[in-house]
Short mmCIF file of C-alpha atoms (C1' of nucleotides) in Angstrom, two decimals:
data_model
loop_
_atom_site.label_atom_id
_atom_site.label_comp_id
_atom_site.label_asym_id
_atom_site.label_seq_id
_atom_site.Cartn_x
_atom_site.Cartn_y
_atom_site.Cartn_z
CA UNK E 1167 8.17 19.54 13.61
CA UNK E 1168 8.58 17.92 10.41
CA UNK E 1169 8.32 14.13 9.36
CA UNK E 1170 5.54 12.11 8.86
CA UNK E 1171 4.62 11.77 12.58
CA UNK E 1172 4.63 15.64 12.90
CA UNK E 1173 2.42 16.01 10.46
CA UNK E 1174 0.06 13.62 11.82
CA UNK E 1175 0.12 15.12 15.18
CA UNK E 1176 0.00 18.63 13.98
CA UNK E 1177 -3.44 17.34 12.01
CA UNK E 1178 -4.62 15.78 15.44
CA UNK E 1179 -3.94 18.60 16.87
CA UNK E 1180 -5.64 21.13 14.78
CA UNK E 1181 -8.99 18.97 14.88
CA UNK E 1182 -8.89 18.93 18.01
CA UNK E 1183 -8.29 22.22 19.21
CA UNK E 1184 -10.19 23.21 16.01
CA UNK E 1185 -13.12 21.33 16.95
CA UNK E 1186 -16.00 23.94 17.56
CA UNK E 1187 -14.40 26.27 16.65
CA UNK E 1188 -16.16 29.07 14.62
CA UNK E 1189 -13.79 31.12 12.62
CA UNK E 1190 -14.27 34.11 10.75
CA UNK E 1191 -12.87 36.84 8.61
CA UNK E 1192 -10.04 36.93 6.21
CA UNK E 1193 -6.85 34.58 6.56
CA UNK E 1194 -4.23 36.59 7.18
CA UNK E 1195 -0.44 36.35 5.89
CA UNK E 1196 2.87 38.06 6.95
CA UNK E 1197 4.51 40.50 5.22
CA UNK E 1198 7.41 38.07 4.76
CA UNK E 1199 6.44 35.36 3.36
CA UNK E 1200 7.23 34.64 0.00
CA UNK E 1201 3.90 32.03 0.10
CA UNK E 1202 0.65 33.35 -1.28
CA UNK E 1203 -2.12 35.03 -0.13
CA UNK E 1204 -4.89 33.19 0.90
CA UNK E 1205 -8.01 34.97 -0.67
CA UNK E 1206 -10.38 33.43 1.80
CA UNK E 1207 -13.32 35.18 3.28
CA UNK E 1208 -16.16 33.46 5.56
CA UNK E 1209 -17.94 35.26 8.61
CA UNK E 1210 -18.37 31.32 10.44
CA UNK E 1211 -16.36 28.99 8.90
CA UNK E 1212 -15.07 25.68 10.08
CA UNK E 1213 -11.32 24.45 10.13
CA UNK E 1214 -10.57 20.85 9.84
CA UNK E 1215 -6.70 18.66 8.27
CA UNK E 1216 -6.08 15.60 7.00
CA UNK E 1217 -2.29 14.44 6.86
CA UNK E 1218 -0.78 12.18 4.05
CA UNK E 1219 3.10 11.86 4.44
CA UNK E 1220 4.45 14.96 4.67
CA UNK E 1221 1.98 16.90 3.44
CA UNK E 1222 -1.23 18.52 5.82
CA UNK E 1223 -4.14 19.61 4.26
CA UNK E 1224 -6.43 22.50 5.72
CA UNK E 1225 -10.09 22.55 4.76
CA UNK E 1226 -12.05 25.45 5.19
CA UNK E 1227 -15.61 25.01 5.80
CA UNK E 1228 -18.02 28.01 5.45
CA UNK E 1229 -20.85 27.27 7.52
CA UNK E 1230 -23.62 28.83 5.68
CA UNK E 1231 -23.81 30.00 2.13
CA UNK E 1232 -25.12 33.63 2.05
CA UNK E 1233 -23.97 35.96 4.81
CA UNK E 1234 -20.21 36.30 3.02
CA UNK E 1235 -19.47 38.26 0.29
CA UNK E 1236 -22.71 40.24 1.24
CA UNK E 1237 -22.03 43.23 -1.04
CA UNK E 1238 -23.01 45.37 1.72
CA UNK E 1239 -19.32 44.79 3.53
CA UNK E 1240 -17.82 46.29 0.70
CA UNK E 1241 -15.20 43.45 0.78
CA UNK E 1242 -14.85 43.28 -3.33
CA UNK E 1243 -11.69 46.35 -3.49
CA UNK E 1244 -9.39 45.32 -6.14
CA UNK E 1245 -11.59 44.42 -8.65
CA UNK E 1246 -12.75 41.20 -6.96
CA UNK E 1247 -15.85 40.63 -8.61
CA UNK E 1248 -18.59 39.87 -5.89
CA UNK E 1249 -19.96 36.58 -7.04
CA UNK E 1250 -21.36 34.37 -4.78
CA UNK E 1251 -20.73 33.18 -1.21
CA UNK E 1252 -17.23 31.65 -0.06
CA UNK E 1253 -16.69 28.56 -1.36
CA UNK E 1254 -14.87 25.96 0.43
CA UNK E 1255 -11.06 25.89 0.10
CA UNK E 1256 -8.35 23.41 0.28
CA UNK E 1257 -5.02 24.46 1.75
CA UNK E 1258 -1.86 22.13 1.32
CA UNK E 1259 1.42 22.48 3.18
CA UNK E 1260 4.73 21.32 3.58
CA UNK E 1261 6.67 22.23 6.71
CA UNK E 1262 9.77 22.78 5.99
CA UNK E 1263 12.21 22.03 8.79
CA UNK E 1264 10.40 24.06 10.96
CA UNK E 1265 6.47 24.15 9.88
CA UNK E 1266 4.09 24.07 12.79
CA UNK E 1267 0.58 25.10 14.34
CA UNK E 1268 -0.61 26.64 17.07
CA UNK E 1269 -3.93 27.81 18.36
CA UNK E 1270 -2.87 31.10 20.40
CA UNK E 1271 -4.68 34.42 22.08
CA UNK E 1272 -5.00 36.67 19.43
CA UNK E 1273 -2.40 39.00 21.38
CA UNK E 1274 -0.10 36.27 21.72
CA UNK E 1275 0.81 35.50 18.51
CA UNK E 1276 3.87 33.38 17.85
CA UNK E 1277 6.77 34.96 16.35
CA UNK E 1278 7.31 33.57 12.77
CA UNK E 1279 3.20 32.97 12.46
CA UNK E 1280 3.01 33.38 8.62
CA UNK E 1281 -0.55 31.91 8.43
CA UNK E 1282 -3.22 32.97 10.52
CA UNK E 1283 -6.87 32.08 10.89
CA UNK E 1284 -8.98 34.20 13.63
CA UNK E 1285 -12.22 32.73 15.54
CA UNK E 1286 -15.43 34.40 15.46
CA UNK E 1287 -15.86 34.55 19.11
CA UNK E 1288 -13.77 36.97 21.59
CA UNK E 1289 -11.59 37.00 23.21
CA UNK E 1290 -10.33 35.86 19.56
CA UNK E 1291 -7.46 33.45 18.94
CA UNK E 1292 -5.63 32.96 16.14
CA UNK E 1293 -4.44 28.85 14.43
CA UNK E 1294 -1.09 30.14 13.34
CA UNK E 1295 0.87 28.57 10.98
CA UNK E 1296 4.34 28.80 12.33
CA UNK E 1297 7.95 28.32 10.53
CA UNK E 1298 10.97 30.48 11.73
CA UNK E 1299 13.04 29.12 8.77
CA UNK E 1300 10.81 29.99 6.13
CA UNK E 1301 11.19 26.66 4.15
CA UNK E 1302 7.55 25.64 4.91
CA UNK E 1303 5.01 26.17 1.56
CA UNK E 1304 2.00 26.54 0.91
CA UNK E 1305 -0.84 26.50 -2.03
CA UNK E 1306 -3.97 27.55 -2.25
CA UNK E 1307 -6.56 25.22 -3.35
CA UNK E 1308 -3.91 22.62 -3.39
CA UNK E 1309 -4.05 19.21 -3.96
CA UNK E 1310 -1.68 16.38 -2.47
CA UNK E 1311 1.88 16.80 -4.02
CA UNK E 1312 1.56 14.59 -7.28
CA UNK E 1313 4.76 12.95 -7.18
CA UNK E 1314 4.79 11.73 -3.71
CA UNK E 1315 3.57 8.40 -2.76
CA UNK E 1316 1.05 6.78 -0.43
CA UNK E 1317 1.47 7.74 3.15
CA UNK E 1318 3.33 5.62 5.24
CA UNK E 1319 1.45 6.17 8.01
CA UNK E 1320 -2.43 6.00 6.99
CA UNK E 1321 -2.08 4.15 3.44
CA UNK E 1322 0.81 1.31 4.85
CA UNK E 1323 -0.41 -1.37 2.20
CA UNK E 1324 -0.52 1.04 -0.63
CA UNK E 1325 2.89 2.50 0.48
CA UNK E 1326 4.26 -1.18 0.34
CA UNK E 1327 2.71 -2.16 -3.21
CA UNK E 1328 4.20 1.06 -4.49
CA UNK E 1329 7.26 0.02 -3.54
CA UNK E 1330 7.53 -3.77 -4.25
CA UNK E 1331 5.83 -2.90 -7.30
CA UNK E 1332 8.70 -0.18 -8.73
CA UNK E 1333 11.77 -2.14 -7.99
CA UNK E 1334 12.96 -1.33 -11.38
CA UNK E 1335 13.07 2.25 -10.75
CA UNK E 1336 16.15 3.73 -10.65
CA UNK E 1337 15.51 5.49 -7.48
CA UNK E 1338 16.39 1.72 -6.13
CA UNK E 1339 20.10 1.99 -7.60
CA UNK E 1340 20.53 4.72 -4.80
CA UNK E 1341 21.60 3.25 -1.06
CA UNK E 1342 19.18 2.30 1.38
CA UNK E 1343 19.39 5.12 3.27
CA UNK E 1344 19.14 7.38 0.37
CA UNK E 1345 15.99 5.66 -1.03
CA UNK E 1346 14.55 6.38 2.15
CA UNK E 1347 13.94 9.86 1.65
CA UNK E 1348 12.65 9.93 -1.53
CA UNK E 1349 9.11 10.60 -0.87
CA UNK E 1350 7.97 9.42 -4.49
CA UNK E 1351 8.35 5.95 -2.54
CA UNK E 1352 8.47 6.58 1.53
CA UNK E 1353 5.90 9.95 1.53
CA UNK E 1354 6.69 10.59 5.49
CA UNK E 1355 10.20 9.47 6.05
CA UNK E 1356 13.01 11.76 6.80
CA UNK E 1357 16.63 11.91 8.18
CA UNK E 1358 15.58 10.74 11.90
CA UNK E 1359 13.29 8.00 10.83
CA UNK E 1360 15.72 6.59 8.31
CA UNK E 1361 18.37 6.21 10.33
CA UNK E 1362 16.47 4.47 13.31
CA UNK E 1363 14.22 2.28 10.79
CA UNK E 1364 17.72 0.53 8.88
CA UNK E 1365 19.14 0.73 12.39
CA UNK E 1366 16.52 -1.67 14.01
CA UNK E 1367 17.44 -4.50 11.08
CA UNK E 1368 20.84 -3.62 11.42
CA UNK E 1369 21.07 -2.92 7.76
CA UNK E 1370 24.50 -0.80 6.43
CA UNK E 1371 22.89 1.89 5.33
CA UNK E 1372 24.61 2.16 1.94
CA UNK E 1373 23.28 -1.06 0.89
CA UNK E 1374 21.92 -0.79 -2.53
CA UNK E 1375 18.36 -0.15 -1.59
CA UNK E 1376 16.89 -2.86 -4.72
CA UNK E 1377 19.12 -5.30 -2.54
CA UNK E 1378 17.26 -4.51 0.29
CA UNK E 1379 14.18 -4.45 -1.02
CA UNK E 1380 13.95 -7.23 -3.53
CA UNK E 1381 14.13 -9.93 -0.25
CA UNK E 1382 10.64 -8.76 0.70
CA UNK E 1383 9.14 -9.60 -2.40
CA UNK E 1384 8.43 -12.98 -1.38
CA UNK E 1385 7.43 -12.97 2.65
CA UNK E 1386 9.53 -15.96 3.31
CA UNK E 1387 7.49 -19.00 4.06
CA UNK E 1388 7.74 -20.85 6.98
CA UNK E 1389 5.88 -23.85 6.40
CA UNK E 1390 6.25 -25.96 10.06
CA UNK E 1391 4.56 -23.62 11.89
CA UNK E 1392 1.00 -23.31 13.11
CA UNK E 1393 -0.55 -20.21 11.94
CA UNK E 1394 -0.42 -18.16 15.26
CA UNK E 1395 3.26 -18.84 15.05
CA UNK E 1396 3.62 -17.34 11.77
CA UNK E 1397 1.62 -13.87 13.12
CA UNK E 1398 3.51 -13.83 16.30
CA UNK E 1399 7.19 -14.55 14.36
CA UNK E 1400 5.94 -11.60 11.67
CA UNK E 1401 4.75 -9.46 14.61
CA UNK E 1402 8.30 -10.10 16.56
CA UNK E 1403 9.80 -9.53 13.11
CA UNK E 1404 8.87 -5.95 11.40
CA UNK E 1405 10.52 -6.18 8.00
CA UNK E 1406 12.26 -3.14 6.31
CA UNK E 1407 9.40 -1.38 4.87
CA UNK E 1408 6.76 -2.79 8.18
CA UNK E 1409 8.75 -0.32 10.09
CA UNK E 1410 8.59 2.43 7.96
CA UNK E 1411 5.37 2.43 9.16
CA UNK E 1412 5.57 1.43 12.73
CA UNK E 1413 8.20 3.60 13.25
CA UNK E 1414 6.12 6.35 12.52
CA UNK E 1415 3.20 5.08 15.14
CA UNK E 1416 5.10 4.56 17.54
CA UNK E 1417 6.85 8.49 17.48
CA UNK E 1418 2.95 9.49 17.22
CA UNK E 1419 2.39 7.54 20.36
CA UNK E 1420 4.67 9.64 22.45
CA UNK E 1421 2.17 12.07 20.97
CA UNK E 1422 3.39 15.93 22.01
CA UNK E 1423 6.11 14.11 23.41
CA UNK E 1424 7.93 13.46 20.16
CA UNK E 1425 9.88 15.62 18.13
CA UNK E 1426 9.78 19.61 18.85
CA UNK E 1427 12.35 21.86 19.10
CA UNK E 1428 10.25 24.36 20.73
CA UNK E 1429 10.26 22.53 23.93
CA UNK E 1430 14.60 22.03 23.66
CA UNK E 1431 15.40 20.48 26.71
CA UNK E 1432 12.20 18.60 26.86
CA UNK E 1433 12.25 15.99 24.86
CA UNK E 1434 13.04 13.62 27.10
CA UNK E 1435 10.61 10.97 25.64
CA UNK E 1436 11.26 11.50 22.03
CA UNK E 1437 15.16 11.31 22.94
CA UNK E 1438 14.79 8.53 25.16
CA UNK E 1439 12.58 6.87 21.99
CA UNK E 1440 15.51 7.48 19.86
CA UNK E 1441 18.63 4.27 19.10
CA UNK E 1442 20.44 5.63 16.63
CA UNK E 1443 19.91 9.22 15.00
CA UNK E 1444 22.23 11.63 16.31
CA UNK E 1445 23.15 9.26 19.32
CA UNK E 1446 26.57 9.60 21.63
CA UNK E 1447 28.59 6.34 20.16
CA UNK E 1448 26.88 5.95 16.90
CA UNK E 1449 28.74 6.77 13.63
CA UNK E 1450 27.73 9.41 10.41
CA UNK E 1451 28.32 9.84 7.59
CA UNK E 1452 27.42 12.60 4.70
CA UNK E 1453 25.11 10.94 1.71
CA UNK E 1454 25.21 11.84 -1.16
CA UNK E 1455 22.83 14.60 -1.09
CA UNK E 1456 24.70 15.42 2.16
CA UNK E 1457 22.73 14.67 4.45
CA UNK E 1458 23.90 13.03 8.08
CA UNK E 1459 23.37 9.30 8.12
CA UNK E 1460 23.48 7.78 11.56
CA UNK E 1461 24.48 4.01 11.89
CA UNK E 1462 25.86 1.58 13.82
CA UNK E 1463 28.00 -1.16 12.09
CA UNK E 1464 29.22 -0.99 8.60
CA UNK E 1465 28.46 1.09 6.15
CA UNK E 1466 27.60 -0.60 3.79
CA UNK E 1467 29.62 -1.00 -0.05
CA UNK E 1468 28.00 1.74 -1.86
CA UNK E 1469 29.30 4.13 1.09
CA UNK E 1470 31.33 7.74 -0.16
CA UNK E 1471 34.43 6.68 -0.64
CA UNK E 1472 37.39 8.14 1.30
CA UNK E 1473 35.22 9.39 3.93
CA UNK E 1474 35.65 8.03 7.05
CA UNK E 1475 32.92 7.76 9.63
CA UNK E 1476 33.33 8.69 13.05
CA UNK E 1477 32.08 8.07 16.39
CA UNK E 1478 30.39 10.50 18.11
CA UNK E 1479 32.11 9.74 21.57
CA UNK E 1480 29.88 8.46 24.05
CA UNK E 1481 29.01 10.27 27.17
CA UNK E 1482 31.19 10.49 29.88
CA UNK E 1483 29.66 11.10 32.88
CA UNK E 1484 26.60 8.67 32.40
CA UNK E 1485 24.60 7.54 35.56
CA UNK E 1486 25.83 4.16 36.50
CA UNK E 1487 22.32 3.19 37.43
CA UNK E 1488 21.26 4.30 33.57
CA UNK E 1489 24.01 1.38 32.19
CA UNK E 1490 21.01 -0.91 31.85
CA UNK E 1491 20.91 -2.68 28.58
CA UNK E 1492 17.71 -0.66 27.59
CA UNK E 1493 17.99 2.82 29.48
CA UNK E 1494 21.34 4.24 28.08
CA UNK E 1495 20.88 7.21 29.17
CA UNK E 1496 21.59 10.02 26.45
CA UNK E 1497 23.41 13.01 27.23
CA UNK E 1498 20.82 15.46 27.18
CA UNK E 1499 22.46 17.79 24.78
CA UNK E 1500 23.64 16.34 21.84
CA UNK E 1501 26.47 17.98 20.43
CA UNK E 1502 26.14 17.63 16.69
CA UNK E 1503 29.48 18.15 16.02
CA UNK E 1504 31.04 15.86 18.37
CA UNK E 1505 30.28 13.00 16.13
CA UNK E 1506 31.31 14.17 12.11
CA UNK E 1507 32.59 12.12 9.66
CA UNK E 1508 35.25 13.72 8.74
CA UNK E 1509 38.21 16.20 10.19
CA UNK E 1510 38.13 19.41 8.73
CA UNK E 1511 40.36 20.42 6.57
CA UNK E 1512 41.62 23.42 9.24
CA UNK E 1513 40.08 26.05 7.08
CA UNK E 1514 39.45 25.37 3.33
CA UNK E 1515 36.47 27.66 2.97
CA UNK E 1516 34.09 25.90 0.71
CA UNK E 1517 33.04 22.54 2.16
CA UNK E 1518 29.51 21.81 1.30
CA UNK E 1519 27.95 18.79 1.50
CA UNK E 1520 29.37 15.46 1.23
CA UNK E 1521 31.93 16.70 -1.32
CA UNK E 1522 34.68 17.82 0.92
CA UNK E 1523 38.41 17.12 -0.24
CA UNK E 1524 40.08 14.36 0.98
CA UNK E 1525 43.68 15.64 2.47
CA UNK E 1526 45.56 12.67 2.46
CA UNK E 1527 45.26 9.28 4.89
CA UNK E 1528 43.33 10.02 8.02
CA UNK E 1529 44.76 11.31 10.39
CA UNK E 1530 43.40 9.40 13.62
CA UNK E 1531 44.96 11.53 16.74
CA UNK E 1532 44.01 14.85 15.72
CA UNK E 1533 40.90 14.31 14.45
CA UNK E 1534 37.37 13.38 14.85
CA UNK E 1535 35.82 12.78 18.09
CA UNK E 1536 35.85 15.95 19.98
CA UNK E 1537 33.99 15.38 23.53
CA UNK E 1538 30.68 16.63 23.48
CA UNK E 1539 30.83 19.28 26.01
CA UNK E 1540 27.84 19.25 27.33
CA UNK E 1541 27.74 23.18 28.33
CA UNK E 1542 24.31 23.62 29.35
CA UNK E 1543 23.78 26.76 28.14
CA UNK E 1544 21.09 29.30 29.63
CA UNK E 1545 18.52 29.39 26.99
CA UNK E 1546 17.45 32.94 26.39
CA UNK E 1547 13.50 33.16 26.59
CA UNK E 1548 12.78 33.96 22.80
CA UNK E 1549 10.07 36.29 23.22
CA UNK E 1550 6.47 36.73 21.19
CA UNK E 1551 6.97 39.80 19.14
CA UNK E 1552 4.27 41.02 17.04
CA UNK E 1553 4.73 38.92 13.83
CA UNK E 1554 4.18 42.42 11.55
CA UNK E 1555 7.84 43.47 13.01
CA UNK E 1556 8.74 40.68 10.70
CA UNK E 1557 11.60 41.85 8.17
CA UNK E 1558 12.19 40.50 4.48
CA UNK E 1559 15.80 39.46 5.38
CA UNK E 1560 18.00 40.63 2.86
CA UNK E 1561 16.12 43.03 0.90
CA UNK E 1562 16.03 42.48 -2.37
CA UNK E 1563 19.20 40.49 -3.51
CA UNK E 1564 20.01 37.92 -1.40
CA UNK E 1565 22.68 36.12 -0.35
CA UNK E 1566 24.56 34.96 -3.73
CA UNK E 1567 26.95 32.82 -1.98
CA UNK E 1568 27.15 30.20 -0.91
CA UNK E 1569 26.26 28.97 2.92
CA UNK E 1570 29.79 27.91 3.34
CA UNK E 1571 30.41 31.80 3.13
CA UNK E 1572 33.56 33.29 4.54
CA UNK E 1573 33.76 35.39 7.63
CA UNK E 1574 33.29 38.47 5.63
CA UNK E 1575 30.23 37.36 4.14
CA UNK E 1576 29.12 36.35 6.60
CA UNK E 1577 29.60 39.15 8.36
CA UNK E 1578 28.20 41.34 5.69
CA UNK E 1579 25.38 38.68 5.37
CA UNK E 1580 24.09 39.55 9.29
CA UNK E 1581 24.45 43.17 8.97
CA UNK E 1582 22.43 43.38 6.26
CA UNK E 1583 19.61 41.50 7.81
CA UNK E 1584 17.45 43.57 9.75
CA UNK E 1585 17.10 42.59 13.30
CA UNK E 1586 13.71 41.94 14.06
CA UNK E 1587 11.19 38.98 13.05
"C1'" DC M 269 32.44 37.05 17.43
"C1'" DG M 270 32.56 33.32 13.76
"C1'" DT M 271 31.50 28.55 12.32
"C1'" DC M 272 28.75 24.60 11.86
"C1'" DC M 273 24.62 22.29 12.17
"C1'" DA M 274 19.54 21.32 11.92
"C1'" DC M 275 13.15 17.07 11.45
"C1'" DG M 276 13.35 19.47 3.60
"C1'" DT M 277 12.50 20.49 -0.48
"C1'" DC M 278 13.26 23.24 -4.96
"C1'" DT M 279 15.40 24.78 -9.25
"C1'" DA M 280 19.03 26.25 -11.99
"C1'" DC M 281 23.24 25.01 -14.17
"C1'" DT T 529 24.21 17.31 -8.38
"C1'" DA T 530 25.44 21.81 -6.36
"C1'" DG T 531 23.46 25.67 -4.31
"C1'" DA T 532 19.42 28.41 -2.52
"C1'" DC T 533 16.37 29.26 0.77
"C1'" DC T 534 16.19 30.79 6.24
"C1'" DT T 535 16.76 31.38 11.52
"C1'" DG T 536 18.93 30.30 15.64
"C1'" DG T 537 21.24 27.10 19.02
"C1'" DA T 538 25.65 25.23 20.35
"C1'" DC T 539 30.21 25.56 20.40
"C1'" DG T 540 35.12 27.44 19.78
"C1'" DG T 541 38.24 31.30 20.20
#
DNA sequence: CGTCCACGTCTAC
DNA sequence: TAGACCTGGACGG
């Protein structure tokens, strides 16, 4: 679910479903999850989030003061002393690349539901907070991230001052695309909003980002026209940092539409929505931080040197009626791989990030642009399991090596890892 | 079956 | 600036 749009629609969606709501009890946490408890009781409490980049906050409402912690429930094991009544309590979370919520039938949980907040009322449901990879986080009592900036969604002018203001930071020396996802300055952008935001100004996306930047300083002037003119030509005209935040709205627009893997094969609207990012015909490249860069065009001077970008080859069999200049039609699986940078070295085991070796001059015919097959593969109905059957997944040490691990690693990696979240 | 890839941070050298 | 942290889909053999 995860950039700034997700976030936003995950916090429409939890007030709205929310809304009414009376929940009650303790919050409840998997076994797996490295995040911490939530030592929240209430017998009617209230569940409302605010988003700010990519960050959601939960509040938790107690509706009235005395009824919890009544000694009588015996709810103060462990020492807990048994002060007063529940006090409200701020939850903050990142997602991860795979955070989410849901509002579910109590015995329907998701799998993966690490967080999970019960109604009062039966039959009960449970708002779960979901995340299959695990990379999501949490804190209790938490307080917007410290080091990220203004949202680029809800705070646009503050987000634009911070920006225009900081030139001088060195975060600027990085390339455009790079400066992108540093959420100190764009709190809400990530790898598909980059790429479609530099793609829509055509800018190479390993322009120095201070380049970029420092021609917005000064909104260029345009002295002949009438005012109306000037709104309509800056309407028609989103600069670089106007589209970080339109961008954004206009993803939130296609509202449960947009980005969510849960519904693969039905995101029809958010692919259709997409130029650029992971497109049939576009080019990547690995940043420096290696992550995949889509573009279109050059590259830009400050791009990784002997790398090579590649096409992702287009789609063969595309409708002729889709050929319009607006509809290209995208294949509707997207084979990731198609498109890479770089050939493969046929084997050399380590090859992380945007560090791989360069073997000698490319080598055009054998490499790159492997068709996309687009095998539409029968997509096996991931069942709800009871989220308890969750395992830790490597008990105790885990994995030392790296991802990049060989076969037997690997191998060694899966067997070890109990079968059974 | 094995490999590569994914909407993102984190933190340890 | 590399890994670590995770699961699982897509693809190749």
């Amino acid at each position: 679910m995860p950039e700034g749009p997700e976030l936003h629609l995950a916090s429409c969606y939890i007030n709205r479903v929310c809304a009414g709501l009376i929940f009650s009890g303790k919050v409840e946490k998997s076994k797996v999850s490295k995040n911490p408890e939530v030592p929240f009781e209430s017998d009617e409490y209230l569940i409302s989030a605010t988003s700010r980049g990519k960050e959601i906050k939960l509040a938790l409402m107690p509706l009235k003061e005395e009824e919890n912690m009544h000694p009588s429930r015996g709810r103060d094991k462990a020492g807990q002393s048994q002060n007063g009544p529940q006090q409200p309590m701020d939850l903050v979370f990142r997602f991860g690349m795979s955070g989410s919520f849901k509002l579910t039938p109590e015995d329907e949980l998701p799998k993966h539901a690490h967080l999970r907040f019960y109604t009062k009322e039966s039959p009960r449901q449970a708002l779960c907070f979901t995340d299959f990879r695990r990379f999501g986080r949490w804190e209790v009592h938490g307080t917007w991230q410290l080091d990220r900036g203004p949202c680029v969604i809800l705070e646009y002018e503050k987000f634009r001052e911070n920006v225009l203001r900081n030139l001088s930071d060195k975060a600027f020396n990085r390339p455009i695309c790079e400066a992108l996802l540093n959420q100190k300055f764009f709190n809400g952008i990530g790898n598909y909003l980059r790429a479609e935001i530099l793609h829509r100004l055509k800018i190479p996306p390993f322009e120095k980002a201070r380049t970029v930047l420092e021609a917005l300083q000064h909104r260029k002037q345009s002295p002949g026209l009438t005012l109306s003119k000037k709104v309509k030509l800056k309407r028609e005209n989103p600069d670089l940092l106007e589209l970080c935040h339109l961008l954004p709205l206009e993803v939130i627009r296609l509202g449960r539409k947009g980005y969510d893997p849960e519904r693969s094969g039905n995101n029809a609207a958010f692919e259709k929505w997409l130029r650029c990012y992971s497109i049939p015909g576009t080019k990547s490249l690995r940043d420096s931080n290696g992550r995949t860069i889509w573009f279109q065009g050059e590259p830009g001077p400050m791009a990784p040197k002997g790398k090579k970008s590649r096409k992702r080859s287009p789609k063969v069999n595309a409708d002729p009626e889709a050929l319009g200049p607006k509809v290209k039609k995208l294949a509707s699986k997207r084979s990731l791989k198609a498109s890479t940078t770089q050939e493969k070295e046929p084997k050399s085991s380590g090859r992380k990030k945007g560090k791989e070796l360069f073997p000698g001059p490319e080598n055009t015919k054998t490499n790159g642009a492997r068709k996309p097959k687009v095998r539409s593969r029968r997509k096996v109905s991931a069942n709800q399991e009871s989220p308890k059957s969750e395992a830790p997944a490597a008990g105790g040490k885990r994995q030392a090596l790296a991802q990049r691990s060989t076969g037997a690693a690997t191998a060694a990696r899966r067997s070890r890892r109990v079968k059974a979240e």
